mmCIF file of C-alpha atoms in Angstrom:
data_model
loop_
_atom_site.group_PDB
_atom_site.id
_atom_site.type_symbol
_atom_site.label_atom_id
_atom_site.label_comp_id
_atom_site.label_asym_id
_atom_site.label_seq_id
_atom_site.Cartn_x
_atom_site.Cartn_y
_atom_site.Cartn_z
ATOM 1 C CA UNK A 1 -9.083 5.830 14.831
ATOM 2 C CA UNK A 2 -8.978 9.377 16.579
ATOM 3 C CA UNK A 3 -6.013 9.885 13.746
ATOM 4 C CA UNK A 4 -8.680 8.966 10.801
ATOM 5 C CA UNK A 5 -11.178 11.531 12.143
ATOM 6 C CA UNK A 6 -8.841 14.614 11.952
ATOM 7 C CA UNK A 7 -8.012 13.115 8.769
ATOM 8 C CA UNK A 8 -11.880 13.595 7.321
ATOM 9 C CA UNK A 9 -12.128 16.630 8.737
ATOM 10 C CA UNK A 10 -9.076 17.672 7.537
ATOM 11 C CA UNK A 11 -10.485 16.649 4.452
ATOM 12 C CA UNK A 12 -13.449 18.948 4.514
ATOM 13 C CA UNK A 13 -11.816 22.306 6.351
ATOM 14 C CA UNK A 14 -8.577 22.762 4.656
ATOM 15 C CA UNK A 15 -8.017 24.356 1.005
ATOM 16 C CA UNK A 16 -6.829 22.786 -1.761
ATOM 17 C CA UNK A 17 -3.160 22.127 -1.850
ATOM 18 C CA UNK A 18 -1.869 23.894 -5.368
ATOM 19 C CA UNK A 19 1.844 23.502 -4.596
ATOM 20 C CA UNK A 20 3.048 19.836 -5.109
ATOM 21 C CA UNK A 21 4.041 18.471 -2.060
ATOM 22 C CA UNK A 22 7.200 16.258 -1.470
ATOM 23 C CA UNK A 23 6.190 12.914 0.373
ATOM 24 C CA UNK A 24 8.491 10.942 2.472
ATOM 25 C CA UNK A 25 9.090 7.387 3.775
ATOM 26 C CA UNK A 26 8.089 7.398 7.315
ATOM 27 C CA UNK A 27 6.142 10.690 7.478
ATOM 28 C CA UNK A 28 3.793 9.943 4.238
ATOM 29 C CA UNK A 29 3.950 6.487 3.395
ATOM 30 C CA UNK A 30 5.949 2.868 4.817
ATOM 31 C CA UNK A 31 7.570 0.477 2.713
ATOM 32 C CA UNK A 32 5.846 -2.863 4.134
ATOM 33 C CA UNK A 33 7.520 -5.252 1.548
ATOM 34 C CA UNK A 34 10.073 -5.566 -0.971
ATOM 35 C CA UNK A 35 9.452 -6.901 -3.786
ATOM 36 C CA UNK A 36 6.023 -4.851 -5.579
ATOM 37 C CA UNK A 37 3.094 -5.937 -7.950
ATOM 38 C CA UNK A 38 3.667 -6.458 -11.470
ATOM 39 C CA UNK A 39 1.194 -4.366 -12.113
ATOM 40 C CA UNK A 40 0.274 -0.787 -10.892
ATOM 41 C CA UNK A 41 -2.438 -1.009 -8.356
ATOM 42 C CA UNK A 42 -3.846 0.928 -5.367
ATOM 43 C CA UNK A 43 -5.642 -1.422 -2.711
ATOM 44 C CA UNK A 44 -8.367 -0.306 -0.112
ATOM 45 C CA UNK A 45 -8.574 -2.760 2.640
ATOM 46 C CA UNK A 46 -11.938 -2.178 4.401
ATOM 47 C CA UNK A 47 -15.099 -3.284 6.666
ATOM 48 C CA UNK A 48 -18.671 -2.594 5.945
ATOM 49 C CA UNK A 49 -18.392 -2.840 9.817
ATOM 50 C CA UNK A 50 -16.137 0.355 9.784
ATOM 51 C CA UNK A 51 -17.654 3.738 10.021
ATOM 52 C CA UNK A 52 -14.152 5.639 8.644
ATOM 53 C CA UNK A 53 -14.394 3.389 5.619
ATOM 54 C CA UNK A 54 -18.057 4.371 5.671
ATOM 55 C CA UNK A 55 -17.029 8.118 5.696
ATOM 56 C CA UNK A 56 -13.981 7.425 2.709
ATOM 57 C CA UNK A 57 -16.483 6.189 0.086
ATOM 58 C CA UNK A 58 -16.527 9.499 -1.678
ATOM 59 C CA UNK A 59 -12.980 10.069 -1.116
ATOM 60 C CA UNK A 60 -11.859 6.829 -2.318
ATOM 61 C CA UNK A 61 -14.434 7.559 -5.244
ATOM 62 C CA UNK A 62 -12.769 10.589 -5.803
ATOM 63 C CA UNK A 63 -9.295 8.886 -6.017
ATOM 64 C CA UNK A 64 -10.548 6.516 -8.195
ATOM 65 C CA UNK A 65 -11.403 8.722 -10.936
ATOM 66 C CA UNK A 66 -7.939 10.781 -11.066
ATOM 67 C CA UNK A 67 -5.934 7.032 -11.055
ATOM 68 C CA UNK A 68 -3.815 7.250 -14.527
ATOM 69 C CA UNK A 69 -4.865 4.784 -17.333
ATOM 70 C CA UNK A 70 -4.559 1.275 -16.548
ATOM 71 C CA UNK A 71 -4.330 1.520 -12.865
ATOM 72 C CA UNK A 72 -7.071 -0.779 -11.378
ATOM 73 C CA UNK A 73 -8.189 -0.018 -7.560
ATOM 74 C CA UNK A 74 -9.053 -3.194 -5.797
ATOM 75 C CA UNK A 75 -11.061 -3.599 -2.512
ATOM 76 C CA UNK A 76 -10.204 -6.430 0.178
ATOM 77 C CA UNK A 77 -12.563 -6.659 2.598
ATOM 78 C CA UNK A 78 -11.313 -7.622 6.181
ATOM 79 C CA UNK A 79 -12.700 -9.711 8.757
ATOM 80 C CA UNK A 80 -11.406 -8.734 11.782
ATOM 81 C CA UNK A 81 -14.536 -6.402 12.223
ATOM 82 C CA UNK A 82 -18.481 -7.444 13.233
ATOM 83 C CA UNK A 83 -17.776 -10.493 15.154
ATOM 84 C CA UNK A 84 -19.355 -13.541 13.442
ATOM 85 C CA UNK A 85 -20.784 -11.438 10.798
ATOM 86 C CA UNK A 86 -17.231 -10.131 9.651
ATOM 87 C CA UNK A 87 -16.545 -13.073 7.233
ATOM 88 C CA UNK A 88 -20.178 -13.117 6.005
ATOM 89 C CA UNK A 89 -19.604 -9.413 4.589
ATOM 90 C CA UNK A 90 -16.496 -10.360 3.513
ATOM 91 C CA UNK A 91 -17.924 -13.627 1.605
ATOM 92 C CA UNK A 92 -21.229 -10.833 0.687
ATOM 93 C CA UNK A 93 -18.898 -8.256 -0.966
ATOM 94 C CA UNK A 94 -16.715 -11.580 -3.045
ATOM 95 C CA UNK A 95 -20.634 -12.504 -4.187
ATOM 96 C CA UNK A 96 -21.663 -8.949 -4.851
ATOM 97 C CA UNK A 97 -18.064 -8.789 -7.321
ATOM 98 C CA UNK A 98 -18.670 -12.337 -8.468
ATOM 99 C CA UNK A 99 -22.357 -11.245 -9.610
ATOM 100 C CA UNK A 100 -20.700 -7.770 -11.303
ATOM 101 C CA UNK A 101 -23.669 -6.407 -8.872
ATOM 102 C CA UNK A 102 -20.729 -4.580 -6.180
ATOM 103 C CA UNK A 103 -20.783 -0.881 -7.390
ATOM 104 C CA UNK A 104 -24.816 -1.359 -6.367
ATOM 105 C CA UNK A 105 -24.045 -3.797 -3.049
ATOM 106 C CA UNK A 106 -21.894 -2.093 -1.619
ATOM 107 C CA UNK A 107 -23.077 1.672 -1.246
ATOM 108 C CA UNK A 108 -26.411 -0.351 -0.040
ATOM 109 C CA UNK A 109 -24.634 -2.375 2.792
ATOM 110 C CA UNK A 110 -22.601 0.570 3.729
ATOM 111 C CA UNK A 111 -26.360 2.585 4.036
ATOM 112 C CA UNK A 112 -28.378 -0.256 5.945
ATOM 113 C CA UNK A 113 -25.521 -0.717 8.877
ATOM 114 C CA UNK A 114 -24.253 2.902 9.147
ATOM 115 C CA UNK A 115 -27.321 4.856 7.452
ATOM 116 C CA UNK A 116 -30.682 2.921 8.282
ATOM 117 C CA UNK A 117 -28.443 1.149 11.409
ATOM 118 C CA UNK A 118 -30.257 -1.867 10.206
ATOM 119 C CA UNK A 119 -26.700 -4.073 11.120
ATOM 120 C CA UNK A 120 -27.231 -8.086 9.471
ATOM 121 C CA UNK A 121 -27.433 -10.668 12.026
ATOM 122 C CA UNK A 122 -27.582 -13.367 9.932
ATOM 123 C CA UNK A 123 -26.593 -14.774 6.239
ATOM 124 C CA UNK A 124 -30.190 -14.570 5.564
ATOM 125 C CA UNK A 125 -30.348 -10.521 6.128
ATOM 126 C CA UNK A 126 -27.311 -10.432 4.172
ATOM 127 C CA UNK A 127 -29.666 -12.389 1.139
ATOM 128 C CA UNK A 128 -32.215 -9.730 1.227
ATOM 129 C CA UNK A 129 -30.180 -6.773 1.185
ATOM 130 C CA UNK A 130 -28.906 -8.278 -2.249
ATOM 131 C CA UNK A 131 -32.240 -9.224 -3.167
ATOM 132 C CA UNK A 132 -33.732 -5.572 -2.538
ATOM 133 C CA UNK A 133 -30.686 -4.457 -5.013
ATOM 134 C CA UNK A 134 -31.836 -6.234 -7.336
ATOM 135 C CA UNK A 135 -29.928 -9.416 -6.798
ATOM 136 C CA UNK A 136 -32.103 -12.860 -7.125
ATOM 137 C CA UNK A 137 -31.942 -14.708 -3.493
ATOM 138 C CA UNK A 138 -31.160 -18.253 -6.054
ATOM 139 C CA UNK A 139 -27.995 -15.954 -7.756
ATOM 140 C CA UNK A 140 -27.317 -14.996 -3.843
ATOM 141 C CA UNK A 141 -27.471 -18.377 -2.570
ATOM 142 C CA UNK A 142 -25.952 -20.456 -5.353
ATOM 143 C CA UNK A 143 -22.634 -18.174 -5.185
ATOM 144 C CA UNK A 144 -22.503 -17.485 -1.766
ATOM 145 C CA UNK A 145 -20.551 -20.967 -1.096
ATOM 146 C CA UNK A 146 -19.089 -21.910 -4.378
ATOM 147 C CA UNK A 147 -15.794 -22.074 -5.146
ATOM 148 C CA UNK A 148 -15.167 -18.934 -6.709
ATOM 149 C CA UNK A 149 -16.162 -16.990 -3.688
ATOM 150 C CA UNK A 150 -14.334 -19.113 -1.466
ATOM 151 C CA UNK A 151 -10.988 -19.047 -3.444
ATOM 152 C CA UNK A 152 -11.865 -14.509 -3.304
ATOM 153 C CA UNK A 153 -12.450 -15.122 0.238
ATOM 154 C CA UNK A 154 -8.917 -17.150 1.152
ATOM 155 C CA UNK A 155 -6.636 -14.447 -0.930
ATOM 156 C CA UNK A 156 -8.294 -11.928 0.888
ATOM 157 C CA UNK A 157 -7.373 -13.521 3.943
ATOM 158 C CA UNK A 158 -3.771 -13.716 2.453
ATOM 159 C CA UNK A 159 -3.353 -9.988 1.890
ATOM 160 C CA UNK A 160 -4.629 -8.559 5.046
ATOM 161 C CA UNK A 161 -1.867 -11.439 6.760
ATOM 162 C CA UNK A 162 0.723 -10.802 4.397
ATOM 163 C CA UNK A 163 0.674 -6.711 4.728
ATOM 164 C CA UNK A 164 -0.018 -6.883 8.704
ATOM 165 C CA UNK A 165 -3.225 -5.027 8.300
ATOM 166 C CA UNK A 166 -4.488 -4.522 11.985
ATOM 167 C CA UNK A 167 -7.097 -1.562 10.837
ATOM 168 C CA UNK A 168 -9.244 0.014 8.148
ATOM 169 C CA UNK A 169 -9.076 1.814 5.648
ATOM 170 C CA UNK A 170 -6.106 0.937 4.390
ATOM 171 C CA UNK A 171 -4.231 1.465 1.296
ATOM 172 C CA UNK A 172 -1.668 -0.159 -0.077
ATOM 173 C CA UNK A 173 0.115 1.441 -3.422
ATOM 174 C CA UNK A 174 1.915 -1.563 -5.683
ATOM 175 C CA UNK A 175 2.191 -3.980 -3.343
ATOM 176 C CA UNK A 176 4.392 -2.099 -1.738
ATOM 177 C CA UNK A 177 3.537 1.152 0.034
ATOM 178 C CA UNK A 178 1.054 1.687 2.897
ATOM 179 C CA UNK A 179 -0.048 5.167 2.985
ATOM 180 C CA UNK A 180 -0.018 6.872 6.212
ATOM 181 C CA UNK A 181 -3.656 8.550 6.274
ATOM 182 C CA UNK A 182 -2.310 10.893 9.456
ATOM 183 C CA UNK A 183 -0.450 12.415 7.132
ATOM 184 C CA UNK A 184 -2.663 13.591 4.966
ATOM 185 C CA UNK A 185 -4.468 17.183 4.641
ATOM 186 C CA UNK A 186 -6.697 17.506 1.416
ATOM 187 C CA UNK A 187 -8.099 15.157 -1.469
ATOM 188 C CA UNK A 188 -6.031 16.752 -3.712
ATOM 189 C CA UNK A 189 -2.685 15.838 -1.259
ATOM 190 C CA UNK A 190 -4.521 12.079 -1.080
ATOM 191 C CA UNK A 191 -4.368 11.927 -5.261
ATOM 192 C CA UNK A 192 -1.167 12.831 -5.501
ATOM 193 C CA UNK A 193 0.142 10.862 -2.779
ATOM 194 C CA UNK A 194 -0.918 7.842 -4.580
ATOM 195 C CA UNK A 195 0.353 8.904 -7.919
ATOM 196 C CA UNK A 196 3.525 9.503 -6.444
ATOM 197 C CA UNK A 197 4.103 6.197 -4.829
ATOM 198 C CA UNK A 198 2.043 4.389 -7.972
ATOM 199 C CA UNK A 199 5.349 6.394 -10.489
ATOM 200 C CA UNK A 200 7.832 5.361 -7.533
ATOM 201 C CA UNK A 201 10.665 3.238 -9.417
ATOM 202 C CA UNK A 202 12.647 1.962 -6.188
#
């Protein structure tokens, strides 16, 4: 974790990097399987539990909004993080996507644990954080445990087994490349890092 914190500072002290770097395997990114998506994709595997992922909102915000055309970013929460309370964020943030409420849930459950240090105990605190966001406790409730949520829940089980992820954030480029976030200096360096491995052909 000491590595992601000279990474945001990083962030905010250096200059903008102008010259295009050249990455490399090992030193900028790993190859952690084979075979890639069909599709190109960047995925953020996080905790509301984290404070780095906390801290990355506006950088990953950032990064979202220089992705080329038809690149999706998707978000797995993890559940190794918060105990008991780990899987009910994880099931909270599958609801929150489920309900097309997340871009309001999450930025609110980030703010009451990290922000207002108001952490959920319980499934029920989790119901009226959505509830003061303008989610109905009966939407909350009746999705919480349904299928849907439960399949969202299992795959993104899957992915953090599959891709060995052991801490947050995360991201994986394709299916394929983990980024190495010691590596990186400067937003700019971040965005291009991920365009790089999202155009990589081998």
């Amino acid at each position: 974790m000491k590595k992601i914190l000279c990474f945001l500072a990083a962030m905010l002290m250096m200059p903008m990097v102008h010259a295009a770097p050249e990455f490399k395997e090992g030193v900028n990114y790993d190859v952690v399987k084979q075979t890639g998506s069909a599709q190109p994709e960047v995925m953020e595997f996080f905790s509301y539990f984290c404070p780095h992922c906390y801290k990355f909102e506006p950088i990953v915000d950032d990064l979202q909004k220089s992705l080329p055309d038809g690149v999706t970013l998707k978000k797995n929460p993890v559940a190794f993080l918060g105990r008991e309370m780990g899987p009910e964020l994880q099931r909270a943030y599958a609801v929150a996507n489920l309900l097309k409420a997340e871009d309001k849930l999450t930025p609110a459950i980030f703010d009451a644990i990290h922000g207002k240090r108001q952490v959920p105990q319980s499934r029920n605190d989790v119901e009226k954080i959505f509830a003061d966001n303008g989610v109905p406790a009966e939407e909350f409730t009746g999705a919480v445990d349904s299928f849907a949520v439960s399949g969202m829940v299992a795959q993104f089980d899957r992915n953090t087994e599959t891709y060995n992820v052991r801490g947050v954030p995360a991201f994986l480029v394709n299916g394929k490349y983990m980024v190495k976030i010691e590596s990186i200096t400067s937003q700019e360096q971040f965005n291009q890092l991920v365009k790089f491995l999202l155009a990589k052909k081998d």
